[in-house]
Amino acid sequence: MTHPTRPRRNFYGRLKGKSLKPSQKGYIDEDLDALSPGAVAWDANPERTPLDLKTLFDGKPVWLEIGFGGGEHMVHQAATNPQVGIIGCEPYINGVAMLLGKIRRAGVDNLAVHPGDVRDMFDVLPDGSIDRAFLLYPDPWPKARHHRRRFVTPEHLEPLGRVLRPGAMFRVATDIEDYVRQTLEQVPRHGFEWLAEGPDDWRTPWDDWISTRYEQKALREGRTPHYLTFRKT
């Protein structure tokens, strides 16, 4: 059998920070495998067989959080919306451990976790299978020579557009003005409509928003959050 050719993908960013606490190591060892959405990594799925999301979440609509940080938003959404299933992708293992602890405490069961690159997840998501996506306080890569590393580039936006169903929402939150600029330039080029009629539409958080630790840091340091909502056309 001929397998798809594995693309060469550079990864920028941290995979691990401070040593995990014993409790966090326990979360990883005991909980992570059971929360897998299926075979996502290339080593586990070289054929790139699509995930069976209908079986995974019993036919519920599926949302995707891209880089969930410490997981507070993802768990909040899962608890608030038991009628959907949520997949989170995060390569930073310390963030994964924090999420797993929050899942235990909240007792939510409509989540799946991929502790790795969202580009691998895009490979195995069926076309039009995602109803909502979140990109919340992504790594800003502030230096101009690093802007190509940002999520809002064709390498990421093209597959995101493929896996979102028509009419699906894509939410972006950031406190970096130049990231707003690049987002507004790039996202509409990939089949999205910006849903803003006035300043309040990007200054005011969404009704179901929970402020994350990254947002609280931005506010402490005097930066202004922006809340951008796009619809897949």
PDB file of N, CA and C in Angstrom, residues 3 10 31 49 63-64 68 87-88 94 99 103 116 120 131 135 137 142 151 168 170 176 178 191 202 209:
ATOM      1  N   HIS A   3       1.513   4.935   1.023  1.00  0.00           N
ATOM      2  CA  HIS A   3       1.049   5.883   2.023  1.00  0.00           C
ATOM      3  C   HIS A   3       1.267   7.306   1.518  1.00  0.00           C
ATOM      4  N   ASN A  10       8.029  22.505   9.864  1.00  0.00           N
ATOM      5  CA  ASN A  10       8.806  23.058  10.962  1.00  0.00           C
ATOM      6  C   ASN A  10       7.865  23.400  12.106  1.00  0.00           C
ATOM      7  N   ASP A  31      -5.054   9.735  32.248  1.00  0.00           N
ATOM      8  CA  ASP A  31      -6.240  10.284  31.578  1.00  0.00           C
ATOM      9  C   ASP A  31      -6.075  10.550  30.089  1.00  0.00           C
ATOM     10  N   THR A  49      -6.018   8.134   7.569  1.00  0.00           N
ATOM     11  CA  THR A  49      -7.424   7.744   7.588  1.00  0.00           C
ATOM     12  C   THR A  49      -8.212   8.767   8.400  1.00  0.00           C
ATOM     13  N   TRP A  63     -16.687  21.074  17.778  1.00  0.00           N
ATOM     14  CA  TRP A  63     -15.928  22.319  17.801  1.00  0.00           C
ATOM     15  C   TRP A  63     -14.446  21.993  17.960  1.00  0.00           C
ATOM     16  N   LEU A  64     -13.602  22.936  17.542  1.00  0.00           N
ATOM     17  CA  LEU A  64     -12.157  22.735  17.581  1.00  0.00           C
ATOM     18  C   LEU A  64     -11.497  23.939  18.223  1.00  0.00           C
ATOM     19  N   PHE A  68      -5.012  25.339  23.182  1.00  0.00           N
ATOM     20  CA  PHE A  68      -5.933  25.674  24.274  1.00  0.00           C
ATOM     21  C   PHE A  68      -5.230  26.212  25.519  1.00  0.00           C
ATOM     22  N   ILE A  87     -12.837  19.230  20.412  1.00  0.00           N
ATOM     23  CA  ILE A  87     -11.484  18.713  20.270  1.00  0.00           C
ATOM     24  C   ILE A  87     -10.506  19.853  20.518  1.00  0.00           C
ATOM     25  N   GLY A  88      -9.517  19.618  21.354  1.00  0.00           N
ATOM     26  CA  GLY A  88      -8.493  20.610  21.602  1.00  0.00           C
ATOM     27  C   GLY A  88      -7.137  20.102  21.156  1.00  0.00           C
ATOM     28  N   ASN A  94       2.857  20.968  29.253  1.00  0.00           N
ATOM     29  CA  ASN A  94       2.445  21.549  30.529  1.00  0.00           C
ATOM     30  C   ASN A  94       1.005  22.056  30.451  1.00  0.00           C
ATOM     31  N   LEU A  99      -4.902  21.248  31.513  1.00  0.00           N
ATOM     32  CA  LEU A  99      -6.245  20.947  31.019  1.00  0.00           C
ATOM     33  C   LEU A  99      -6.794  19.681  31.663  1.00  0.00           C
ATOM     34  N   ILE A 103     -10.293  19.159  33.634  1.00  0.00           N
ATOM     35  CA  ILE A 103     -11.326  18.216  33.213  1.00  0.00           C
ATOM     36  C   ILE A 103     -11.759  17.341  34.389  1.00  0.00           C
ATOM     37  N   GLY A 116      -0.570  17.717  20.382  1.00  0.00           N
ATOM     38  CA  GLY A 116       0.369  17.886  19.282  1.00  0.00           C
ATOM     39  C   GLY A 116      -0.073  18.981  18.331  1.00  0.00           C
ATOM     40  N   ASP A 120      -1.419  18.271  11.997  1.00  0.00           N
ATOM     41  CA  ASP A 120      -1.656  16.833  11.904  1.00  0.00           C
ATOM     42  C   ASP A 120      -3.135  16.522  12.071  1.00  0.00           C
ATOM     43  N   ASP A 131     -17.964  22.588  13.300  1.00  0.00           N
ATOM     44  CA  ASP A 131     -19.000  23.614  13.359  1.00  0.00           C
ATOM     45  C   ASP A 131     -18.525  24.934  13.943  1.00  0.00           C
ATOM     46  N   LEU A 135      -9.367  30.334  18.026  1.00  0.00           N
ATOM     47  CA  LEU A 135      -7.941  30.653  18.064  1.00  0.00           C
ATOM     48  C   LEU A 135      -7.795  31.789  19.066  1.00  0.00           C
ATOM     49  N   TYR A 137      -5.670  33.990  21.776  1.00  0.00           N
ATOM     50  CA  TYR A 137      -4.366  34.466  22.220  1.00  0.00           C
ATOM     51  C   TYR A 137      -3.239  33.575  21.709  1.00  0.00           C
ATOM     52  N   PRO A 142       6.156  38.411  17.452  1.00  0.00           N
ATOM     53  CA  PRO A 142       6.120  39.848  17.174  1.00  0.00           C
ATOM     54  C   PRO A 142       7.131  40.351  16.146  1.00  0.00           C
ATOM     55  N   PHE A 151      -0.318  31.612  13.103  1.00  0.00           N
ATOM     56  CA  PHE A 151      -1.351  30.712  12.598  1.00  0.00           C
ATOM     57  C   PHE A 151      -2.050  31.309  11.388  1.00  0.00           C
ATOM     58  N   ALA A 168     -20.001  27.828   9.484  1.00  0.00           N
ATOM     59  CA  ALA A 168     -19.318  27.638  10.763  1.00  0.00           C
ATOM     60  C   ALA A 168     -18.643  28.937  11.199  1.00  0.00           C
ATOM     61  N   PHE A 170     -15.631  31.072  13.228  1.00  0.00           N
ATOM     62  CA  PHE A 170     -14.213  31.037  13.600  1.00  0.00           C
ATOM     63  C   PHE A 170     -13.961  32.265  14.454  1.00  0.00           C
ATOM     64  N   ILE A 176      -2.676  41.713  20.367  1.00  0.00           N
ATOM     65  CA  ILE A 176      -1.578  42.244  19.552  1.00  0.00           C
ATOM     66  C   ILE A 176      -2.160  42.906  18.307  1.00  0.00           C
ATOM     67  N   ASP A 178      -0.858  44.151  15.609  1.00  0.00           N
ATOM     68  CA  ASP A 178      -0.379  43.692  14.315  1.00  0.00           C
ATOM     69  C   ASP A 178      -0.920  42.310  13.978  1.00  0.00           C
ATOM     70  N   GLY A 191     -11.910  32.136   2.414  1.00  0.00           N
ATOM     71  CA  GLY A 191     -13.302  31.715   2.462  1.00  0.00           C
ATOM     72  C   GLY A 191     -14.034  32.076   3.739  1.00  0.00           C
ATOM     73  N   TRP A 202     -15.814  44.121  17.909  1.00  0.00           N
ATOM     74  CA  TRP A 202     -14.501  43.548  18.199  1.00  0.00           C
ATOM     75  C   TRP A 202     -13.934  44.011  19.545  1.00  0.00           C
ATOM     76  N   TRP A 209     -18.010  34.135  26.777  1.00  0.00           N
ATOM     77  CA  TRP A 209     -16.567  34.232  26.959  1.00  0.00           C
ATOM     78  C   TRP A 209     -16.174  34.056  28.421  1.00  0.00           C
TER      79      TRP A 209
END
